[in-house]
mmCIF file of C-alpha atoms in Angstrom:
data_model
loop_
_atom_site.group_PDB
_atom_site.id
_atom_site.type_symbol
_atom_site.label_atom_id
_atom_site.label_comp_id
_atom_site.label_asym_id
_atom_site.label_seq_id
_atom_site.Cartn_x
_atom_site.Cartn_y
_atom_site.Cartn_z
ATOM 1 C CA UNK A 29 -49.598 -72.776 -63.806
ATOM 2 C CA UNK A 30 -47.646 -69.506 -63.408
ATOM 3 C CA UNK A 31 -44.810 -69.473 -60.445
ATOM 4 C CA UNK A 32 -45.608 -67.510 -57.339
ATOM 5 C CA UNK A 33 -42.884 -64.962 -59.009
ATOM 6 C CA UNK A 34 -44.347 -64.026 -61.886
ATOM 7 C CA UNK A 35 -47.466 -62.547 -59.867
ATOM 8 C CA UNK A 36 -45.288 -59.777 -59.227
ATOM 9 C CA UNK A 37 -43.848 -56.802 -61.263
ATOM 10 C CA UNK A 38 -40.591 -55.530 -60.488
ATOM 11 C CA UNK A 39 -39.583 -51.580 -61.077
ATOM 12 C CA UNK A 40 -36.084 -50.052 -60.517
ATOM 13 C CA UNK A 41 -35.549 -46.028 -59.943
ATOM 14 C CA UNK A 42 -32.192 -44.237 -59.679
ATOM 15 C CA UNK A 43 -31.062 -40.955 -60.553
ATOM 16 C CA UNK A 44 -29.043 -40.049 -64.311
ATOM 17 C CA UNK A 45 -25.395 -38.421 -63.649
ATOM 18 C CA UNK A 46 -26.862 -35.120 -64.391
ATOM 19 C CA UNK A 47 -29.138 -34.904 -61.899
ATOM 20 C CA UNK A 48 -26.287 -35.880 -59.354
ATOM 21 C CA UNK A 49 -24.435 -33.346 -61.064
ATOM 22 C CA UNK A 50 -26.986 -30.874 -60.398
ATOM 23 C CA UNK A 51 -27.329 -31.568 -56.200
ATOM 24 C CA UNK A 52 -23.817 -32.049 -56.208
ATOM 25 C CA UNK A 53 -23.697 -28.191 -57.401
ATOM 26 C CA UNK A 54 -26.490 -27.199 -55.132
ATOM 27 C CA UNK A 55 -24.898 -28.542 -52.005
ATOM 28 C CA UNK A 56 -21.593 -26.810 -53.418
ATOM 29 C CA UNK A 57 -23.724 -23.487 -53.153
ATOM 30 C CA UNK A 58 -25.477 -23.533 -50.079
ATOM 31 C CA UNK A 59 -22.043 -24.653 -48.560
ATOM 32 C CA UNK A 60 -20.239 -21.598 -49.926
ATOM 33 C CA UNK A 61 -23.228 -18.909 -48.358
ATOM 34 C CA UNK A 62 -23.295 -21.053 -45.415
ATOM 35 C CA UNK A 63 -19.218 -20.639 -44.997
ATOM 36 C CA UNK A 64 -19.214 -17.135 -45.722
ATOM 37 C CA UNK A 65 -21.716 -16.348 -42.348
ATOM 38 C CA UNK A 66 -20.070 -18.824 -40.335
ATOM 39 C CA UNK A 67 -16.294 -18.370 -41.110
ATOM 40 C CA UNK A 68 -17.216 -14.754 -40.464
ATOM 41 C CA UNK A 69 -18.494 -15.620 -36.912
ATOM 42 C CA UNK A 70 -15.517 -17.832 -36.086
ATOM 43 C CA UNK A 71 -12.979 -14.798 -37.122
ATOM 44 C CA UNK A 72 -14.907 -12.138 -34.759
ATOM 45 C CA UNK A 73 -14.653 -15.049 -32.135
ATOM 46 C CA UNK A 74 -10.901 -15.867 -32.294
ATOM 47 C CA UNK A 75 -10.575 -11.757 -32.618
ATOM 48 C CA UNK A 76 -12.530 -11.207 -29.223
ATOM 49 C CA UNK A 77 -10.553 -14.011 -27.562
ATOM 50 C CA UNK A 78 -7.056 -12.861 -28.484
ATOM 51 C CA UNK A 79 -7.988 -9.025 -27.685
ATOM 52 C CA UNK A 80 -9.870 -10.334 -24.177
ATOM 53 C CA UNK A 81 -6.049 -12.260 -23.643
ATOM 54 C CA UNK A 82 -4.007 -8.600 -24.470
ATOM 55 C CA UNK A 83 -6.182 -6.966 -22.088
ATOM 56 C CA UNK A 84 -6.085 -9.007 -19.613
ATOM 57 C CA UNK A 85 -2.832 -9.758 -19.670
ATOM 58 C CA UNK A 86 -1.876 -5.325 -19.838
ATOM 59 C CA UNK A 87 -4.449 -4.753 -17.119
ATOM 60 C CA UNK A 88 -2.891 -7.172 -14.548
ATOM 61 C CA UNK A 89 0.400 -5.808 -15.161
ATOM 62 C CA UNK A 90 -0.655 -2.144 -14.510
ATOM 63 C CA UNK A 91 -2.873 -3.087 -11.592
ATOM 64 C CA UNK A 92 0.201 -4.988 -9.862
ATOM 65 C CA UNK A 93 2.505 -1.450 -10.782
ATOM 66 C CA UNK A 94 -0.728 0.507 -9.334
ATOM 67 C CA UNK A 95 -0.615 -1.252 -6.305
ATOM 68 C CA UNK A 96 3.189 -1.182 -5.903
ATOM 69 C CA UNK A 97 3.197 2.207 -6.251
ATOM 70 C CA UNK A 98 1.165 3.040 -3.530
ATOM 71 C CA UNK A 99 3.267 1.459 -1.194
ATOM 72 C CA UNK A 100 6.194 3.384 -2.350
ATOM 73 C CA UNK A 101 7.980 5.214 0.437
ATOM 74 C CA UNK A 102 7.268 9.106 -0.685
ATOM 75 C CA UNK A 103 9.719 11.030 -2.806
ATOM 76 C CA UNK A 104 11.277 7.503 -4.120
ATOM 77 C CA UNK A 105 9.716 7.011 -7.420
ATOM 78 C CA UNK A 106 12.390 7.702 -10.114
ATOM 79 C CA UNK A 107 12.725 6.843 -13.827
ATOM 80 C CA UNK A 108 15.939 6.701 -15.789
ATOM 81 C CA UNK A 109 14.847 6.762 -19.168
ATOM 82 C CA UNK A 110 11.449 6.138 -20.374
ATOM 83 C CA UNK A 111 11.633 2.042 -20.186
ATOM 84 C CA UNK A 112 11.464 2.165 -16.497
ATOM 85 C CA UNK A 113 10.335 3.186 -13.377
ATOM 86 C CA UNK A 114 12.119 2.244 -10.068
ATOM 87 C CA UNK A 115 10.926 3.141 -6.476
ATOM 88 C CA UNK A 116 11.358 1.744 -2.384
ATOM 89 C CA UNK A 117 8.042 -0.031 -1.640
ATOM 90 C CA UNK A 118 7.648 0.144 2.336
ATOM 91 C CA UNK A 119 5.621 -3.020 3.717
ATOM 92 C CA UNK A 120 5.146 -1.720 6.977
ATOM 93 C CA UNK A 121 4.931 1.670 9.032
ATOM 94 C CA UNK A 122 4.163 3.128 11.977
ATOM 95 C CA UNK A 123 4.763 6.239 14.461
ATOM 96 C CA UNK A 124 7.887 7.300 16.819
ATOM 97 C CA UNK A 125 7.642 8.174 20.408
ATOM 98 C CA UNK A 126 8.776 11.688 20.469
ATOM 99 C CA UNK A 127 8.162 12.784 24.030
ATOM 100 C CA UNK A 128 8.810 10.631 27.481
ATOM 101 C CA UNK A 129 5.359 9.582 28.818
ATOM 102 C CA UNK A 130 3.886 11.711 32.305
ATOM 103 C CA UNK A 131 6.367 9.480 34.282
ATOM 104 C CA UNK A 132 9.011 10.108 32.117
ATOM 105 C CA UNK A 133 9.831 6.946 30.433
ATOM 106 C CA UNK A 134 9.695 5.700 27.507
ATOM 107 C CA UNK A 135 12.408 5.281 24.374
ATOM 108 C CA UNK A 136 11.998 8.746 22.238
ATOM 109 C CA UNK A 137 13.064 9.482 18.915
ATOM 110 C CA UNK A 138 15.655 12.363 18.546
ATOM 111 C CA UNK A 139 17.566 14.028 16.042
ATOM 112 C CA UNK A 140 20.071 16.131 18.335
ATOM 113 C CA UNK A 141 22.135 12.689 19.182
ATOM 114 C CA UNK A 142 22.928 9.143 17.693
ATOM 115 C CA UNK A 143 20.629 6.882 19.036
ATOM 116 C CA UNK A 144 20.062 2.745 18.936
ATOM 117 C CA UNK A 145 16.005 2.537 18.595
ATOM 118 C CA UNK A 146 12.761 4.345 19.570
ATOM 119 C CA UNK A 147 8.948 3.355 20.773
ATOM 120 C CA UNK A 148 6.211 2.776 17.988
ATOM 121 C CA UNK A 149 3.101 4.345 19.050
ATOM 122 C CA UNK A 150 0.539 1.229 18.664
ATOM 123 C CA UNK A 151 2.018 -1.804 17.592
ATOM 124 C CA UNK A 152 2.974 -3.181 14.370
ATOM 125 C CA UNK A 153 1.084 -5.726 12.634
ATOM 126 C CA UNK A 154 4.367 -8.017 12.169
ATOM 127 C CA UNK A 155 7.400 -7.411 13.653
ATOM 128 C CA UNK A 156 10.694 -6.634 11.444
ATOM 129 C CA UNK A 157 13.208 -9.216 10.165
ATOM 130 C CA UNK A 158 16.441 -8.379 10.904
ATOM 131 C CA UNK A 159 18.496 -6.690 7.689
ATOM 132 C CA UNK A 160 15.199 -4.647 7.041
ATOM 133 C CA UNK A 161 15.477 -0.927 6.577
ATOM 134 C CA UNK A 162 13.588 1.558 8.414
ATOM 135 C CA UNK A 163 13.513 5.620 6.728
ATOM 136 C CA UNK A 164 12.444 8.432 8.131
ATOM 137 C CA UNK A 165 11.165 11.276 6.678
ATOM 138 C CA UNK A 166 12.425 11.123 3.103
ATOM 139 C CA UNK A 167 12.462 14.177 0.891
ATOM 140 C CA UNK A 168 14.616 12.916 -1.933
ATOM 141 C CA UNK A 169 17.174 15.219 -1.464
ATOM 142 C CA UNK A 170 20.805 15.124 -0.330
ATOM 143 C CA UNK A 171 20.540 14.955 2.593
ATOM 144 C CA UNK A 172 17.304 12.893 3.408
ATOM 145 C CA UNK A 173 17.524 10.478 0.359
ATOM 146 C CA UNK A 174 16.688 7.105 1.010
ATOM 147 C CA UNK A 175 18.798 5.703 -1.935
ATOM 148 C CA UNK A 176 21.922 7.200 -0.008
ATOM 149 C CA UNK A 177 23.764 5.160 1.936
ATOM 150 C CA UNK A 178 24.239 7.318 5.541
ATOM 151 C CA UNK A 179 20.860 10.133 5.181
ATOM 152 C CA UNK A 180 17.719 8.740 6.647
ATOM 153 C CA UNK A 181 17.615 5.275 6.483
ATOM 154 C CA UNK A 182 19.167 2.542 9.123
ATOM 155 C CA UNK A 183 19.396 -1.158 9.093
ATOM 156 C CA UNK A 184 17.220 -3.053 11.940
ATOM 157 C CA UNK A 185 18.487 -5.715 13.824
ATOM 158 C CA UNK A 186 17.079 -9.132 15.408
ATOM 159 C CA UNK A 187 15.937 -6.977 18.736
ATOM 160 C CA UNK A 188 13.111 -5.031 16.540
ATOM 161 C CA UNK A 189 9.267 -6.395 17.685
ATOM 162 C CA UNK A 190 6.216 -5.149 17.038
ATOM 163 C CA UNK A 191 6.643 -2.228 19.271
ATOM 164 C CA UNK A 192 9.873 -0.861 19.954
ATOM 165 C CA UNK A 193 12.664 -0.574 16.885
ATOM 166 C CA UNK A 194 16.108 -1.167 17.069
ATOM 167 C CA UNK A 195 18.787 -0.508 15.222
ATOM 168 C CA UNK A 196 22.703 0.398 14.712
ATOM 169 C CA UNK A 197 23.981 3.657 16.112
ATOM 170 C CA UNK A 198 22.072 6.442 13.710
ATOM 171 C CA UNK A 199 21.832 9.634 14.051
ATOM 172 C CA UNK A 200 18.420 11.072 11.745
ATOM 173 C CA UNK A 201 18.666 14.286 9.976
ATOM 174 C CA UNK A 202 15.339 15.594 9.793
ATOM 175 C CA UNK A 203 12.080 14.851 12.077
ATOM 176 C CA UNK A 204 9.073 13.686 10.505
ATOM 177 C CA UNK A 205 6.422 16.405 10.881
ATOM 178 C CA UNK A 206 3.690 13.255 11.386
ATOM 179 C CA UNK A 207 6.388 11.306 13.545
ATOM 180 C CA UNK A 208 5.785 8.634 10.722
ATOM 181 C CA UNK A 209 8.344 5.575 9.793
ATOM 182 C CA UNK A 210 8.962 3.321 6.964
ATOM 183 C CA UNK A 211 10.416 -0.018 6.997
ATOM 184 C CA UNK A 212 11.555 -1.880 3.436
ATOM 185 C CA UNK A 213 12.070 -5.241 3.115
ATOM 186 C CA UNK A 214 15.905 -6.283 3.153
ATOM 187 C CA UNK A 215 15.503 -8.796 0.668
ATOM 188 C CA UNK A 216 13.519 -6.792 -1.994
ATOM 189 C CA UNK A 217 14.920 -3.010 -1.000
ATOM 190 C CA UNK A 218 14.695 -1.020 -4.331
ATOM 191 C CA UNK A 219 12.390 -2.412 -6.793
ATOM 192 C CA UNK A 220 12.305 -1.466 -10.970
ATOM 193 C CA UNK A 221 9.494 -1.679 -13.707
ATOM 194 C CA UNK A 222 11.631 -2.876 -16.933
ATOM 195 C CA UNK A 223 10.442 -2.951 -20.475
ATOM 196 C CA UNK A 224 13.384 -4.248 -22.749
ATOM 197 C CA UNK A 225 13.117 -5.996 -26.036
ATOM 198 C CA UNK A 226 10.456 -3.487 -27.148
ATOM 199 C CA UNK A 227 9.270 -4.424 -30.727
ATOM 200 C CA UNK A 228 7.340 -6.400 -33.881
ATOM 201 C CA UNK A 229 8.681 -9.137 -35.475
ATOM 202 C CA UNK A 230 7.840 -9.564 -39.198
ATOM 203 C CA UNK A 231 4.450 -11.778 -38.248
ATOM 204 C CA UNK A 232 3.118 -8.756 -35.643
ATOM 205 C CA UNK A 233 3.823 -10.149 -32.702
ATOM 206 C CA UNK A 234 5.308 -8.026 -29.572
ATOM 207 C CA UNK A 235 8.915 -9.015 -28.961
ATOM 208 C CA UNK A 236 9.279 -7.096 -25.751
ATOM 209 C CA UNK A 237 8.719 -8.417 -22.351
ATOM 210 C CA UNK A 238 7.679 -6.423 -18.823
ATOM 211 C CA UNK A 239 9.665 -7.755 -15.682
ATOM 212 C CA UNK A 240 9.685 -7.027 -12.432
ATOM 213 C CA UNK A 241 13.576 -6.467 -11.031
ATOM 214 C CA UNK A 242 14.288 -6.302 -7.325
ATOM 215 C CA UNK A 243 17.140 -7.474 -4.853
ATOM 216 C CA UNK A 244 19.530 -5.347 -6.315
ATOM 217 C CA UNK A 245 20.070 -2.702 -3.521
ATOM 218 C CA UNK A 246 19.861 1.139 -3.634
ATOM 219 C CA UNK A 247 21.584 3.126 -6.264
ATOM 220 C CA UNK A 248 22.978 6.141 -5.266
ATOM 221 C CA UNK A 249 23.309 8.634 -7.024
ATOM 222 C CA UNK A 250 20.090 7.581 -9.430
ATOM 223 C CA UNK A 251 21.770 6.332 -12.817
ATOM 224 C CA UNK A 252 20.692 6.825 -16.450
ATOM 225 C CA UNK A 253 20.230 3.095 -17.181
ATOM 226 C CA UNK A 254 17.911 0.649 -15.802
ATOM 227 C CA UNK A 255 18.491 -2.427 -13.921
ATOM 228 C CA UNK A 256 19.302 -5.453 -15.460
ATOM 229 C CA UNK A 257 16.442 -8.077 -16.119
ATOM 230 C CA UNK A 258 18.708 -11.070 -15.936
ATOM 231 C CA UNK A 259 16.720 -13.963 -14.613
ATOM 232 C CA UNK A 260 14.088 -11.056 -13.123
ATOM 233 C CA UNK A 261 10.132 -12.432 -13.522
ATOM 234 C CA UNK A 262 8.079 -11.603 -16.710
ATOM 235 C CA UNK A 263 5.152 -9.937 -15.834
ATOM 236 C CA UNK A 264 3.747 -9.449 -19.904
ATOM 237 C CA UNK A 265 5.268 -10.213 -22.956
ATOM 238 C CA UNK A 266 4.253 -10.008 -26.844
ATOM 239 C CA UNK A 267 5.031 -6.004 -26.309
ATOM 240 C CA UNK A 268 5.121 -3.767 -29.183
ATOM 241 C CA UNK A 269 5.449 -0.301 -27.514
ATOM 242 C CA UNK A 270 5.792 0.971 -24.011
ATOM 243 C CA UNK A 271 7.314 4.020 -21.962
ATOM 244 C CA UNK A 272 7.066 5.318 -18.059
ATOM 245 C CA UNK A 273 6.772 8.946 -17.390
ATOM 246 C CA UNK A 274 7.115 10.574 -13.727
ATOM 247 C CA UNK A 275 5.644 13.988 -12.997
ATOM 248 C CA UNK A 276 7.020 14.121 -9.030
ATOM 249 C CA UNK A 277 4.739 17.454 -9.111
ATOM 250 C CA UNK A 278 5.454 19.543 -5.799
ATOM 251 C CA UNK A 279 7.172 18.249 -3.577
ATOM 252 C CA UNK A 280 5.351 16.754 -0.529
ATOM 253 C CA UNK A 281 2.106 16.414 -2.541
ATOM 254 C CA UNK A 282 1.304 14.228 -4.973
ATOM 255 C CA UNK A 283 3.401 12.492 -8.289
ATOM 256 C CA UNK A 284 2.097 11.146 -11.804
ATOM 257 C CA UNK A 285 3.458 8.135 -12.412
ATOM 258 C CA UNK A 286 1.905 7.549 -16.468
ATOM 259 C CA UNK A 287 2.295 4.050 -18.175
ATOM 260 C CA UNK A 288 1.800 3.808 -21.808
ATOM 261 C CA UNK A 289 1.767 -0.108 -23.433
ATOM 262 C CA UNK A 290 0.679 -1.759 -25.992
ATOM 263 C CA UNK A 291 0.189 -5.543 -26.864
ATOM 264 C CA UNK A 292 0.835 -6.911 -30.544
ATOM 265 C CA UNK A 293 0.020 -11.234 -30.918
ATOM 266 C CA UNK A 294 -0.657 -12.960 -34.243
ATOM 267 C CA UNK A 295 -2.638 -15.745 -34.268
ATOM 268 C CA UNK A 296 -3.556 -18.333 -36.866
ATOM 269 C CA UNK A 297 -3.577 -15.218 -39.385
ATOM 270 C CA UNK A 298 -5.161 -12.988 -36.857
ATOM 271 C CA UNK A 299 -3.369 -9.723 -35.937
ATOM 272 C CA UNK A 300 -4.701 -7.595 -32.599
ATOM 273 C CA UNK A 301 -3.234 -4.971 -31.112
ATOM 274 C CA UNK A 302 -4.069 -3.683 -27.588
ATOM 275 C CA UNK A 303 -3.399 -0.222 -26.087
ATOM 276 C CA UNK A 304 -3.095 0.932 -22.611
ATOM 277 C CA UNK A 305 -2.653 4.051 -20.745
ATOM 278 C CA UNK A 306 -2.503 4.165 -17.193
ATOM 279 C CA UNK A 307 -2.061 6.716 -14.615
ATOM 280 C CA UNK A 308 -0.676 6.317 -11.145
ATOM 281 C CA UNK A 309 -1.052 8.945 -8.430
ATOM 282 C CA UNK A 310 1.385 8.912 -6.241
ATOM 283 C CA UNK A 311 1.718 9.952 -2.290
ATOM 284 C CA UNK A 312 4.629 12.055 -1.689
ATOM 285 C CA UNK A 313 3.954 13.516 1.855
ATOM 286 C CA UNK A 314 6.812 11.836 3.968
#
């Protein structure tokens, strides 16, 4: 009688080292043309990232000078050399009473005496702080230069509101054709646009950094080097190349403030390079 095993036939299959060879040298193949289309997709992707971060990163920091700039009390703007641009920002402004009312009242701006403050036509949104500057009528010139210490600008006290200005004995130069005011903040006052550091290391990357400088008062007369960035606020760094150019154009119209940067970062073998070039108009009509 034959065992219940031996009804059964047993086969074994496999594969010989060269065909394992062989797939293993397929595989090897379609991995290499595979790589090529994918590595190529992953470059162009850490390319548009790093390009979409310069960008971003130049476009903020031009927006925020834009914006700056278009506060800036007219005739201010002023560069020293071309790695910065410094101007008065005004945060608030208004119009003087110049004539008593039918009954004849009211606190009027002059220019023929010293006098202590003055109505504002239609209220200010916030009143002043005390220490804040008000200007009047700046031109830029001696004379009615806001930089200067005793032209056209005096310092407000605790008694300014919303509606009526007040301030140390001052006697104003000049009238402002509109019967327009500034006031600057007493804690920011003059503010400055720095690039310093301006360069490419030996992997590409921007060594320069943007800042922001303020706090630092008025300089008068306007110097030939710019204010120190010591502990000042980055605003964009990785900067391989930058410069500020001011056209002030004619006088009580309108300046050209131009801002020329570019943005060098290296990353995991990839190099980019961003360029900006910005133009500001500016508002000089006092």
């Amino acid at each position: 009688m034959f065992s219940e095993r031996s009804r059964f036939h047993f086969s074994h299959s496999g594969f010989t080292l060269v065909e394992m060879i062989i797939v293993i040298v397929i595989l090897g193949i379609i991995a290499a043309v595979a790589g090529i289309f994918i590595s190529g997709r992953v470059q162009q992707y850490q390319d548009l990232g790093l390009r979409a971060e310069l960008s971003d990163t130049a476009d903020t920091a031009a927006r925020r000078l834009s914006r700056e700039l278009h506060l800036a009390i007219p005739n201010t703007v002023r560069s020293a050399n071309a790695s910065c641009v410094e101007f008065i920002p005004a945060y608030e402004g208004g119009r003087y009473r110049n004539a008593a009312d039918g009954a004849g009242a009211g606190n009027v701006f002059t220019t023929t005496q010293a006098i202590t403050s003055f109505d504002v036509i239609g209220p200010l949104s916030t009143a002043p702080s005390n220490g804040d500057f008000l200007v009047i009528y700046n031109l830029g010139i001696p004379g009615a230069d806001a930089y200067a210490p005793s032209d056209n600008r005096a310092t407000l006290n605790g008694s300014s509101t919303t509606s009526l200005m007040s301030f140390a004995s001052k006697q104003f130069p000049f009238e402002s054709p509109g019967k327009k005011f500034q006031i600057v903040s007493g804690t920011e006052r003059a503010v400055s646009y720095v690039c310093a550091g301006v360069g490419v290391d030996a992997k590409g990357n921007g060594t320069g950094k943007l800042y922001r400088v303020s706090g630092y008062g008025f300089v008068y007369p306007e110097p030939n080097t710019c204010a120190s960035v010591t502990s000042a606020p980055i605003l964009a760094q990785n900067i391989s190349a930058c410069s500020f150019t001011y056209d002030p154009g004619v006088r009580e119209r309108t300046g050209l403030v131009a801002l020329r940067l570019s943005l060098s970062k290296n990353v995991l073998q990839t190099s980019e390079t961003v360029n900006l070039y910005y133009d500001v108009n500016v508002n000089n009509v006092p």
